[in-house]
Coordinates of C-alpha atoms in Angstrom, one line a residue:
Chain P
M229 CA -2.1 -22.9 39.6
T230 CA 1.4 -21.5 40.2
G231 CA 2.4 -19.7 43.3
A232 CA 2.8 -16.3 41.7
A233 CA -0.7 -16.4 40.2
E234 CA -2.1 -17.2 43.6
F235 CA -1.8 -13.5 44.4
V236 CA -4.6 -11.6 42.8
L237 CA -3.3 -8.3 44.1
E238 CA 0.3 -7.4 44.9
V239 CA 1.3 -3.9 46.1
R240 CA 5.0 -3.3 46.3
D241 CA 6.8 -0.4 47.8
V242 CA 4.1 2.2 46.9
R243 CA 4.9 5.8 47.7
T244 CA 2.4 8.6 47.6
R245 CA 2.8 12.3 48.4
F246 CA 0.2 15.0 48.4
G247 CA 2.3 18.2 48.3
S248 CA 4.7 17.8 51.3
A249 CA 2.4 15.3 53.1
V250 CA 3.7 11.8 52.7
V251 CA 0.8 9.4 52.7
H252 CA 2.5 6.1 51.7
D253 CA 6.2 5.6 52.4
G254 CA 6.7 2.2 50.9
V255 CA 3.5 0.2 51.3
S256 CA 3.7 -3.5 50.4
L257 CA 1.1 -6.2 50.6
A258 CA -0.2 -9.2 48.8
V259 CA -3.7 -10.7 48.6
R260 CA -4.2 -14.4 47.8
R261 CA -7.0 -15.6 45.5
G262 CA -10.2 -16.3 47.4
E263 CA -9.4 -14.7 50.8
I264 CA -11.0 -11.9 52.6
F265 CA -8.3 -9.4 53.1
A266 CA -8.7 -6.3 55.2
I267 CA -6.7 -3.1 55.1
A268 CA -7.0 -1.5 58.5
G269 CA -5.7 1.6 60.1
A270 CA -6.6 4.9 61.7
S271 CA -8.5 7.6 59.8
G272 CA -6.3 9.5 57.5
C273 CA -3.6 6.8 57.3
G274 CA -4.0 6.4 53.5
K275 CA -6.3 3.4 53.3
S276 CA -8.7 4.9 50.9
T277 CA -5.9 6.5 48.8
L278 CA -4.4 3.1 48.5
L279 CA -7.7 1.7 47.3
R280 CA -8.0 4.5 44.8
E281 CA -4.5 3.7 43.5
I282 CA -5.4 0.0 43.1
L283 CA -8.5 0.9 41.2
L284 CA -6.5 3.2 38.8
L285 CA -8.2 6.3 40.1
H286 CA -5.0 7.8 41.4
R287 CA -1.4 7.3 40.4
P288 CA 1.1 6.5 43.1
D289 CA 4.4 8.5 42.9
A290 CA 6.5 5.3 43.0
G291 CA 6.1 1.6 43.4
S292 CA 4.2 -1.2 41.6
I293 CA 0.7 -2.5 41.9
R294 CA -0.2 -5.7 40.2
L295 CA -3.9 -6.4 39.9
L296 CA -5.0 -9.9 38.6
G297 CA -1.5 -10.3 37.3
R298 CA -1.3 -7.0 35.4
E299 CA 0.9 -4.1 36.3
V300 CA -1.6 -1.3 36.8
A301 CA 0.7 1.6 36.0
G302 CA 0.8 2.4 32.3
L303 CA -2.2 0.4 31.2
G304 CA -4.0 1.7 28.1
E305 CA -7.7 2.7 28.3
E306 CA -8.8 -0.6 26.8
E307 CA -6.8 -2.8 29.1
A308 CA -7.8 -0.7 32.1
L309 CA -11.4 -1.2 31.1
A310 CA -11.0 -5.0 30.8
L311 CA -9.3 -5.1 34.2
R312 CA -12.0 -2.9 35.9
R313 CA -14.7 -5.2 34.5
R314 CA -13.3 -8.0 36.7
C315 CA -13.5 -5.8 39.8
G316 CA -16.5 -4.7 41.8
V317 CA -16.3 -1.7 43.9
M318 CA -18.5 -0.5 46.7
F319 CA -17.7 3.1 47.6
E320 CA -17.9 4.4 51.1
R321 CA -20.9 6.6 50.5
G322 CA -22.5 4.3 48.0
A323 CA -22.0 6.6 45.0
L324 CA -25.3 5.4 43.5
F325 CA -26.4 7.3 40.5
G326 CA -29.1 9.6 41.8
A327 CA -31.0 9.9 38.6
L328 CA -31.6 6.1 38.3
T329 CA -33.6 3.7 40.4
V330 CA -31.8 1.0 42.4
A331 CA -32.6 -1.7 39.8
E332 CA -31.3 0.6 37.0
N333 CA -28.2 1.3 39.1
V334 CA -27.5 -2.4 39.4
G335 CA -28.1 -2.8 35.7
V336 CA -25.6 -0.2 34.7
P337 CA -22.5 -2.4 34.7
L338 CA -24.5 -5.1 32.9
R339 CA -25.8 -2.8 30.2
E340 CA -22.3 -1.3 29.7
Q341 CA -20.2 -4.4 29.8
T342 CA -22.5 -7.0 28.2
R343 CA -24.9 -7.2 25.3
L344 CA -27.7 -9.0 27.2
G345 CA -31.4 -8.3 26.6
D346 CA -33.4 -6.1 28.9
A347 CA -35.4 -8.9 30.4
L348 CA -32.4 -10.9 31.4
I349 CA -30.6 -7.8 32.8
G350 CA -33.7 -7.0 34.8
R351 CA -33.8 -10.5 36.2
I352 CA -30.1 -10.4 37.1
A353 CA -30.5 -7.0 38.8
A354 CA -33.4 -8.3 40.8
L355 CA -31.3 -11.3 41.9
K356 CA -28.4 -9.2 43.0
I357 CA -30.8 -6.9 44.9
A358 CA -32.2 -9.8 46.7
L359 CA -28.7 -11.2 47.3
A360 CA -27.7 -7.9 48.9
G361 CA -30.5 -8.4 51.3
L362 CA -32.9 -5.7 50.0
P363 CA -36.6 -6.4 49.6
P364 CA -37.8 -6.7 45.9
E365 CA -39.7 -3.4 46.2
A366 CA -36.4 -1.5 46.7
G367 CA -35.6 -2.0 43.1
A368 CA -38.0 0.6 42.0
L369 CA -36.9 3.3 44.5
R370 CA -34.4 6.1 43.9
P371 CA -31.3 6.2 46.1
S372 CA -32.6 9.4 47.8
E373 CA -35.6 7.4 49.0
L374 CA -33.4 4.8 50.8
S375 CA -32.0 4.7 54.3
G376 CA -28.3 4.7 54.9
G377 CA -28.1 1.0 55.4
M378 CA -30.2 0.2 52.4
R379 CA -28.1 2.5 50.3
K380 CA -25.0 0.5 51.3
R381 CA -26.8 -2.7 50.3
A382 CA -27.8 -1.2 47.0
A383 CA -24.2 -0.1 46.4
L384 CA -23.1 -3.7 47.2
A385 CA -25.7 -5.1 44.7
R386 CA -24.2 -2.9 42.0
A387 CA -20.7 -3.9 42.9
I388 CA -21.5 -7.6 42.5
A389 CA -23.6 -7.1 39.3
L390 CA -20.9 -8.7 37.1
D391 CA -19.8 -11.4 39.6
P392 CA -16.4 -9.7 40.0
E393 CA -13.3 -11.7 40.7
I394 CA -12.2 -9.1 43.3
L395 CA -14.7 -7.2 45.3
F396 CA -13.4 -4.0 46.9
L397 CA -15.4 -2.7 49.9
D398 CA -14.5 0.8 51.2
E399 CA -15.7 1.1 54.8
P400 CA -18.7 -1.1 54.3
T401 CA -20.0 -0.7 57.8
A402 CA -19.2 3.0 58.4
G403 CA -22.3 4.8 59.4
L404 CA -24.3 1.7 60.2
D405 CA -25.7 0.8 63.6
P406 CA -24.0 -2.2 65.2
L407 CA -26.9 -4.6 64.3
A408 CA -26.9 -3.6 60.7
A409 CA -23.1 -3.8 60.7
A410 CA -23.2 -7.3 62.0
G411 CA -25.8 -8.1 59.3
F412 CA -23.3 -6.8 56.8
D413 CA -20.6 -9.1 58.1
D414 CA -22.8 -12.1 57.5
L415 CA -23.7 -10.7 54.1
V416 CA -20.1 -10.5 53.0
R417 CA -19.5 -14.1 54.2
K418 CA -22.6 -15.3 52.3
L419 CA -21.6 -13.5 49.1
K420 CA -18.1 -15.0 49.5
A421 CA -19.6 -18.5 49.7
L422 CA -22.0 -18.0 46.8
L423 CA -19.9 -16.1 44.3
G424 CA -16.4 -16.9 45.5
P425 CA -14.7 -13.5 44.9
T426 CA -11.6 -12.3 46.6
V427 CA -12.7 -9.6 48.9
V428 CA -10.6 -6.6 49.9
V429 CA -12.1 -4.6 52.7
V430 CA -10.9 -1.2 53.7
T431 CA -12.1 -0.6 57.2
H432 CA -11.4 0.4 60.8
D433 CA -14.3 -1.5 62.1
L434 CA -12.9 -3.9 64.7
D435 CA -15.8 -6.3 64.7
L436 CA -15.6 -6.6 60.9
L437 CA -11.9 -7.3 61.2
W438 CA -12.4 -10.1 63.8
R439 CA -15.5 -11.6 62.2
V440 CA -14.8 -11.8 58.5
A441 CA -11.2 -11.0 57.6
D442 CA -8.9 -13.9 56.9
R443 CA -5.9 -11.7 57.0
V444 CA -5.4 -8.1 57.9
A445 CA -2.8 -5.5 57.0
F446 CA -2.4 -2.6 59.4
L447 CA -1.4 0.7 57.8
A448 CA 0.4 3.4 59.9
D449 CA 3.1 6.0 59.3
G450 CA 2.8 5.4 55.6
R451 CA 3.6 1.7 55.7
V452 CA 2.3 -1.7 56.6
V453 CA 3.2 -2.2 60.3
G454 CA 1.7 -5.6 60.7
A455 CA 0.1 -8.2 58.5
G456 CA -1.5 -11.6 59.2
T457 CA -4.5 -13.1 60.9
M458 CA -6.0 -11.2 63.8
E459 CA -4.7 -13.9 66.2
E460 CA -1.2 -13.3 64.9
L461 CA -1.6 -9.6 65.0
S462 CA -2.8 -9.7 68.6
R463 CA 0.7 -10.8 69.5
S464 CA 2.3 -7.9 67.6
A465 CA 4.5 -5.5 69.4
H466 CA 4.0 -2.5 67.2
P467 CA 2.4 0.3 69.3
V468 CA -0.3 1.2 66.6
V469 CA -1.4 -2.4 66.3
R470 CA -1.3 -2.9 70.0
E471 CA -3.6 0.1 70.4
Y472 CA -6.2 -1.8 68.4
F473 CA -6.1 -4.8 70.8
V474 CA -5.5 -3.3 74.2
G475 CA -7.8 -0.3 73.8
P476 CA -11.2 -0.7 75.4
R477 CA -13.0 -1.2 72.2
G478 CA -10.4 -3.5 70.8
R479 CA -10.6 -5.7 73.9
G480 CA -14.3 -5.8 73.7
A481 CA -14.3 -6.9 70.0
M482 CA -11.6 -9.5 70.8
E483 CA -13.6 -11.0 73.7
Q484 CA -16.7 -11.1 71.6
S485 CA -15.0 -13.0 68.9
W486 CA -13.7 -15.6 71.5
R487 CA -17.1 -16.1 72.9
R488 CA -18.4 -16.8 69.5
K489 CA -15.9 -19.5 68.9
Chain B
M97 CA -8.6 -21.3 51.7
S98 CA -8.8 -20.9 48.0
A99 CA -9.6 -24.6 47.4
G100 CA -13.1 -25.3 46.3
I101 CA -13.6 -21.9 44.8
P102 CA -13.8 -22.3 41.0
S103 CA -11.4 -20.1 39.2
R104 CA -13.3 -17.9 36.8
D105 CA -10.5 -16.7 34.6
P106 CA -12.2 -16.4 31.3
P107 CA -10.6 -19.0 29.0
P108 CA -10.1 -17.1 25.8
G109 CA -12.0 -18.4 22.8
A110 CA -14.2 -20.8 24.7
G111 CA -17.4 -18.7 24.3
P112 CA -20.7 -20.1 25.5
D113 CA -22.5 -22.4 23.1
V114 CA -25.7 -24.5 23.0
E115 CA -26.8 -27.1 20.5
L116 CA -29.7 -29.6 20.2
A117 CA -28.7 -33.2 19.8
G118 CA -31.0 -36.1 20.1
G119 CA -33.7 -34.3 22.1
E120 CA -31.1 -32.8 24.5
A121 CA -29.8 -29.3 24.6
R122 CA -26.1 -29.5 25.2
C123 CA -24.5 -26.5 26.7
S124 CA -20.8 -25.9 26.6
G125 CA -18.1 -23.2 26.8
S126 CA -18.1 -20.6 29.6
W127 CA -21.5 -19.1 30.3
T128 CA -20.3 -15.8 31.7
A129 CA -21.9 -12.4 31.3
V130 CA -19.5 -10.8 28.8
Q131 CA -20.1 -13.3 26.0
L132 CA -23.5 -14.5 27.1
H133 CA -25.6 -12.5 24.6
R134 CA -24.7 -15.1 21.9
V135 CA -26.5 -17.9 23.6
E136 CA -29.2 -15.6 24.8
R137 CA -30.3 -15.0 21.2
R138 CA -29.7 -18.6 20.2
L139 CA -31.9 -19.9 23.1
A140 CA -34.7 -17.4 22.1
G141 CA -34.9 -18.8 18.6
I142 CA -34.3 -22.5 19.4
A143 CA -36.8 -25.1 18.2
W144 CA -37.4 -27.2 21.2
P145 CA -38.3 -30.9 20.6
A146 CA -42.0 -31.6 21.1
A147 CA -41.3 -34.2 23.8
A148 CA -42.8 -33.6 27.3
E149 CA -39.5 -33.7 28.9
V150 CA -36.6 -31.6 27.9
V151 CA -33.1 -32.3 29.1
V152 CA -30.6 -29.5 29.3
D153 CA -27.1 -30.9 29.7
C154 CA -24.7 -28.4 31.2
S155 CA -22.1 -30.9 32.3
T156 CA -19.6 -29.5 29.8
V157 CA -20.1 -25.9 30.8
E158 CA -16.6 -24.7 31.9
A159 CA -17.6 -21.6 33.8
L160 CA -20.9 -20.3 35.0
D161 CA -21.7 -17.0 36.7
T162 CA -24.9 -15.5 38.0
A163 CA -25.8 -14.1 34.5
G164 CA -25.4 -17.6 33.0
A165 CA -27.3 -19.3 35.7
A166 CA -30.1 -16.7 35.4
L167 CA -30.3 -17.3 31.7
L168 CA -30.5 -21.1 32.3
Q169 CA -33.2 -20.6 34.9
A170 CA -35.2 -18.2 32.7
T171 CA -35.1 -20.6 29.9
A172 CA -36.2 -23.5 32.1
E173 CA -39.1 -21.3 33.5
E174 CA -40.2 -20.4 30.0
L175 CA -40.3 -24.1 29.0
E176 CA -42.2 -25.0 32.1
R177 CA -44.7 -22.3 31.3
R178 CA -45.3 -24.1 28.0
G179 CA -46.0 -27.3 29.9
R180 CA -42.7 -29.1 29.6
R181 CA -40.7 -30.8 32.3
V182 CA -37.2 -29.6 32.4
T183 CA -34.2 -31.5 33.7
L184 CA -31.1 -29.6 34.2
R185 CA -27.9 -31.6 34.3
L186 CA -25.3 -29.5 36.1
R187 CA -21.7 -29.9 37.4
P188 CA -21.7 -30.2 41.1
E189 CA -19.8 -27.0 41.6
H190 CA -22.5 -25.1 39.6
Q191 CA -25.3 -26.5 41.7
A192 CA -25.1 -23.9 44.4
L193 CA -25.2 -21.0 41.9
L194 CA -28.4 -22.3 40.3
E195 CA -29.9 -22.9 43.7
M196 CA -29.3 -19.2 44.5
V197 CA -30.8 -18.1 41.2
R198 CA -33.9 -20.1 41.8
S199 CA -34.5 -19.3 45.5
P200 CA -35.8 -15.7 45.4
A201 CA -39.0 -16.8 43.9
P202 CA -40.3 -14.3 41.3
A203 CA -37.9 -11.8 39.9
G204 CA -39.7 -9.0 41.6
E205 CA -40.4 -6.9 38.6
G206 CA -43.4 -5.0 39.8
P207 CA -45.6 -4.0 36.8
A208 CA -44.1 -0.8 35.5
P209 CA -46.7 1.9 35.7
G210 CA -47.5 2.8 32.1
P211 CA -47.3 6.4 30.9
P212 CA -50.5 8.3 31.9
G213 CA -53.0 9.2 29.2
P214 CA -53.0 12.7 27.8
L215 CA -55.9 13.9 29.9
A216 CA -54.3 12.5 33.1
A217 CA -51.0 14.1 32.1
V218 CA -52.7 17.5 31.7
G219 CA -54.4 17.2 35.0
R220 CA -51.2 16.1 36.7
R221 CA -49.3 19.1 35.3
A222 CA -52.0 21.5 36.4
L223 CA -51.9 20.1 39.9
T224 CA -48.1 20.3 40.0
A225 CA -48.2 23.9 38.7
L226 CA -50.8 24.8 41.4
D227 CA -48.7 23.1 44.1
E228 CA -45.6 25.0 42.9
F229 CA -47.5 28.3 43.0
L230 CA -48.8 27.7 46.5
A231 CA -45.4 26.6 47.7
M232 CA -43.9 29.8 46.2
L233 CA -46.6 31.9 48.0
A234 CA -45.8 30.2 51.2
F235 CA -42.1 30.8 50.7
V236 CA -42.8 34.5 50.1
G237 CA -44.9 34.7 53.2
R238 CA -42.2 33.0 55.3
S239 CA -39.5 35.2 53.9
A240 CA -41.6 38.3 54.7
T241 CA -42.2 37.3 58.3
A242 CA -38.5 36.5 58.7
G243 CA -37.7 39.8 57.1
A244 CA -40.1 41.6 59.5
R245 CA -38.4 39.9 62.4
S246 CA -35.0 41.0 61.2
L247 CA -36.1 44.5 60.7
A248 CA -37.4 44.6 64.2
Q249 CA -33.9 43.5 65.4
P250 CA -31.5 44.9 62.8
G251 CA -28.7 43.4 64.8
R252 CA -29.7 40.0 63.6
I253 CA -29.1 40.9 59.9
R254 CA -26.0 39.3 58.6
W255 CA -24.3 42.4 57.2
R256 CA -21.2 40.6 56.1
S257 CA -23.2 38.3 53.9
V258 CA -25.2 41.3 52.6
L259 CA -22.0 43.1 51.6
H260 CA -20.6 39.9 50.0
D261 CA -23.7 39.4 48.0
V262 CA -23.7 43.1 46.9
Q263 CA -20.3 42.5 45.5
A264 CA -21.0 39.1 43.9
A265 CA -24.4 40.0 42.4
G266 CA -23.9 43.7 41.9
F267 CA -20.3 44.9 41.5
D268 CA -19.1 41.8 39.7
A269 CA -21.9 42.1 37.2
L270 CA -20.9 45.6 36.1
P271 CA -18.9 44.6 33.0
I272 CA -21.5 42.4 31.5
V273 CA -24.4 44.7 32.3
G274 CA -22.4 47.7 31.0
L275 CA -21.5 45.9 27.7
L276 CA -25.0 44.7 27.0
S277 CA -26.6 48.0 27.8
F278 CA -24.1 49.9 25.6
L279 CA -24.8 47.5 22.7
L280 CA -28.5 47.8 23.3
G281 CA -28.3 51.6 23.1
L282 CA -26.3 51.3 20.0
V283 CA -28.8 49.0 18.3
I284 CA -31.8 51.2 19.2
A285 CA -30.2 54.3 17.9
Y286 CA -29.2 52.5 14.7
Q287 CA -32.7 51.1 14.1
G288 CA -34.3 54.5 14.8
S289 CA -31.9 56.6 12.8
G290 CA -33.1 55.5 9.4
P291 CA -36.8 56.5 9.8
L292 CA -36.0 59.6 11.8
A293 CA -33.5 60.8 9.2
R294 CA -36.1 60.4 6.5
Y295 CA -38.4 62.8 8.4
G296 CA -35.5 65.1 9.2
A297 CA -36.1 64.5 12.8
N298 CA -32.5 63.6 13.7
T299 CA -32.5 65.0 17.2
F300 CA -35.5 62.9 18.2
V301 CA -33.2 59.9 18.4
A302 CA -32.5 61.2 21.9
D303 CA -36.2 60.7 22.8
L304 CA -36.2 57.2 21.4
V305 CA -33.0 56.0 23.1
G306 CA -33.7 57.9 26.3
L307 CA -37.3 56.7 26.9
A308 CA -36.7 53.2 25.7
M309 CA -33.6 52.6 27.8
L310 CA -34.6 54.4 30.9
R311 CA -38.2 53.3 31.2
E312 CA -38.0 49.8 29.9
L313 CA -34.9 48.2 28.5
A314 CA -32.3 49.1 31.1
P315 CA -34.3 47.7 34.1
L316 CA -35.2 44.6 32.0
I317 CA -31.8 43.7 30.7
T318 CA -30.2 44.3 34.1
A319 CA -32.7 42.1 35.8
I320 CA -32.4 39.3 33.2
V321 CA -28.6 39.3 33.4
V322 CA -28.7 39.2 37.2
A323 CA -31.4 36.4 37.1
G324 CA -29.1 34.4 34.9
R325 CA -26.0 35.2 36.8
S326 CA -27.0 35.3 40.5
G327 CA -30.5 33.8 40.7
S328 CA -29.2 30.5 39.2
A329 CA -26.1 30.5 41.4
W330 CA -28.2 30.9 44.5
A331 CA -30.6 28.2 43.5
A332 CA -27.6 25.8 42.9
Q333 CA -25.9 26.9 46.2
I334 CA -28.9 26.4 48.3
G335 CA -29.9 23.2 46.4
T336 CA -26.5 21.7 47.0
M337 CA -26.7 22.6 50.7
K338 CA -30.0 20.9 50.8
V339 CA -28.5 17.7 49.2
T340 CA -25.6 17.6 51.7
E341 CA -28.1 18.3 54.6
E342 CA -26.4 21.5 55.5
I343 CA -29.8 23.2 55.6
D344 CA -31.0 20.7 58.2
A345 CA -27.7 21.2 60.1
L346 CA -28.4 24.9 60.2
R347 CA -31.9 24.3 61.6
T348 CA -30.5 22.0 64.3
V349 CA -28.0 24.5 65.6
G350 CA -30.8 27.1 65.8
I351 CA -30.1 29.1 62.7
D352 CA -33.0 29.9 60.5
P353 CA -31.9 29.2 56.9
L354 CA -34.1 31.9 55.7
E355 CA -32.4 34.4 57.9
L356 CA -28.9 33.2 57.0
L357 CA -29.3 32.5 53.3
V358 CA -32.3 34.3 51.9
L359 CA -32.6 37.6 53.7
P360 CA -29.0 38.8 53.0
K361 CA -29.4 37.9 49.3
L362 CA -32.7 39.7 49.1
L363 CA -31.4 42.8 50.9
A364 CA -28.3 42.8 48.8
L365 CA -30.1 42.6 45.5
V366 CA -32.7 45.2 46.5
V367 CA -29.8 47.5 47.0
A368 CA -27.6 46.4 44.1
L369 CA -30.1 46.0 41.3
P370 CA -31.3 49.7 41.2
L371 CA -27.6 50.8 41.2
L372 CA -26.9 48.4 38.3
T373 CA -29.9 49.8 36.5
V374 CA -28.6 53.3 36.8
F375 CA -25.3 52.1 35.4
S376 CA -27.2 50.4 32.6
D377 CA -29.1 53.6 31.9
S378 CA -25.9 55.6 31.5
L379 CA -24.2 53.0 29.3
G380 CA -27.3 52.6 27.2
V381 CA -27.6 56.3 26.5
L382 CA -23.9 56.5 25.8
G383 CA -24.3 53.7 23.2
G384 CA -27.1 55.7 21.7
M385 CA -25.0 58.9 21.6
V386 CA -22.1 57.1 19.9
M387 CA -24.3 55.6 17.2
S388 CA -26.2 58.9 16.6
R389 CA -23.0 60.7 16.0
S390 CA -21.7 58.2 13.5
E391 CA -25.0 57.5 11.7
L392 CA -26.8 60.9 11.9
G393 CA -23.8 63.2 12.5
L394 CA -25.5 64.3 15.8
R395 CA -23.0 65.9 18.2
F396 CA -23.0 64.8 21.8
E397 CA -24.0 68.3 22.9
D398 CA -27.1 68.3 20.7
F399 CA -28.0 64.9 21.8
L400 CA -27.8 65.8 25.4
D401 CA -29.7 69.1 24.8
R402 CA -32.6 67.2 23.4
F403 CA -32.3 64.4 26.0
V404 CA -32.9 66.8 28.8
Q405 CA -36.1 68.1 27.2
A406 CA -37.3 64.7 26.2
V407 CA -36.8 62.7 29.3
R408 CA -38.6 63.7 32.5
L409 CA -37.4 62.8 36.0
S410 CA -40.4 60.6 36.3
D411 CA -39.3 58.5 33.4
Y412 CA -36.0 57.8 35.1
L413 CA -37.6 57.0 38.4
V414 CA -40.2 54.7 36.8
G415 CA -37.3 52.6 35.4
V416 CA -35.2 52.6 38.6
G417 CA -38.2 52.1 40.7
K418 CA -39.0 48.8 39.1
A419 CA -35.6 47.5 39.9
P420 CA -36.2 46.7 43.6
V421 CA -39.3 44.7 42.7
F422 CA -37.4 42.7 40.1
A423 CA -34.6 42.2 42.7
A424 CA -37.1 40.7 45.1
V425 CA -38.5 38.4 42.3
I426 CA -35.0 37.2 41.4
A427 CA -33.9 36.6 44.9
L428 CA -37.1 34.9 46.1
V429 CA -37.5 32.7 43.0
G430 CA -33.8 31.6 43.0
C431 CA -33.8 30.8 46.7
H432 CA -37.2 29.1 46.6
Q433 CA -36.1 26.8 43.8
G434 CA -32.9 26.0 45.8
F435 CA -35.0 24.9 48.7
Q436 CA -37.2 22.8 46.4
V437 CA -34.3 20.6 45.5
S438 CA -34.8 17.0 46.7
G439 CA -32.2 14.4 47.0
D440 CA -30.0 14.1 44.0
A441 CA -27.7 16.0 41.6
E442 CA -30.2 15.9 38.8
S443 CA -32.7 17.8 40.9
V444 CA -30.1 20.6 41.5
G445 CA -29.7 21.0 37.8
R446 CA -33.4 21.0 37.1
R447 CA -34.2 23.5 39.8
T448 CA -31.4 25.8 38.7
T449 CA -32.8 25.9 35.2
V450 CA -36.3 26.4 36.5
S451 CA -35.2 29.3 38.7
V452 CA -33.8 31.2 35.7
V453 CA -36.9 30.5 33.5
Q454 CA -39.3 31.4 36.2
S455 CA -37.6 34.6 37.3
I456 CA -37.3 35.9 33.7
F457 CA -40.9 35.0 33.1
A458 CA -42.0 36.7 36.3
I459 CA -39.9 39.8 35.6
V460 CA -41.6 40.3 32.2
V461 CA -45.0 39.7 33.7
V462 CA -44.3 42.2 36.5
D463 CA -43.0 44.7 34.0
A464 CA -46.2 44.4 31.9
A465 CA -48.2 44.9 35.1
F466 CA -46.2 48.0 35.8
S467 CA -46.9 49.4 32.3
V468 CA -50.6 48.9 32.9
V469 CA -50.6 50.7 36.2
F470 CA -48.4 53.5 35.0
S471 CA -50.7 54.1 32.0
W472 CA -53.7 54.4 34.5
L473 CA -51.8 56.8 36.6
G474 CA -50.7 58.7 33.5
I475 CA -47.0 58.6 34.4

């Protein structure tokens, strides 16, 4: 495979403004096929907006976004649909459809995008539910009957329903207790090993950054202020990045990751 | 990093395929979800050889995803159930995927509970209706105690909310209530004018319009409009607050949701609905006057002369007096349905609809009860 195609996602010089507030002032990053890439940064630095732009849910004011080799801006409905089919998204608050059971939620992408029979769809949905770490009984429940952690797992099961090439996770561990969050780290690694997608994680969870991310891009002041492995970044001189490593929580997460090695 | 991960770019044109050759099923192409339905159907109708052992050769399958693996596994299980031994020949890189599809033993499809029989359905509905009725009674009771508490300490009443609700549910409803009442008066006068003119009883159109509007129609139409406008809005508002856990948040900071959300609405509507009814009375009679003049040539002065003789003060008070009761029904049903919302967006929609249907139903029932009582009392 050629060098250019190795990048499944390329964001170049993206600029976004909401009224007079500048969110992105020239954001550039590139994600290689098969890696777990994290976009980190403080709350309100435009991480989620960037994700929405990558997913064609919001149009940047300037710049280019290439997803799976296609320029995202100016795609027609058909092409956008074809591109979205190859992506799985887990939203921050799950965004499960409240009127459907968990199994039906996981089956929605399968029903919409394929013409498989009900029995096979049910089987695949049950598989993904198990893969996301939910008990089989959870399939028959409604999202409103699930706990927060289970809801995240159900959302993940729906995101991987079609074996996406790129899996986007928006704050996958937000709102989870540390144990459940650690469980989620392992889950992401396991999925990565089994299904082999490229994973793009938007997060400010330090443990997640240390434990699962191959490379990390730090967003601050509307641009990427540091990109690389966590080890590389720990030597960065940028004040925002340093804050992540020398702050009390940052140091704790770093020491933990050393101990684990 | 990316080494060892099979690229799953769908090769165009190489759809999944399966064919029987020499006692072996040979699978080829890319077995991925989007095109998989083709082989799914083919596999269902395939005539498997009668031999005890079936070989499924997948070594020429170019790409395999979970859906493809699940289909292979389902097919194998189906064959094994029929007493065959199945040998799957897989590429090494697809082995892990099939392992995963196999491991979580049964595809946990709990037997879906079938639809209940007709008798059970009737019973279930009756029980639900009873539960709803009891819950409504409990809600009325709790609102009454909260109201009594507030009346004992009037300082606790949220007057700003009351005023806001008077404006939203009362003042803002003036145009629609006015227009509907005017048209209603118009229609009654028009329908009455034919028969009355035949008997030469033109002036009695004032009796007809006056009594019909003031005693029955003005209070009813006002209450129905307000139930549709405000009762539903309140149900949706409280329901959404329930979904976003704002109601729980209120409780935890020590605010009684009944006191903050229900009592101001109740109070506001008890004030606003009688006023709206008076407005509706006037516009309805005006509509009747306009139609009488154009249809029967009855001058406004003559109409009003007869109107004063025909309509007693008690008729007017009977109509306006029903309004506070209707107001309580609308506010309590709307808020109660809001609190009944559980969980999801669909529930908000359902409860909003139910609030309108139930309050209009209750208004008509209460109105009928009033008629019975008034006829006993001879009013």
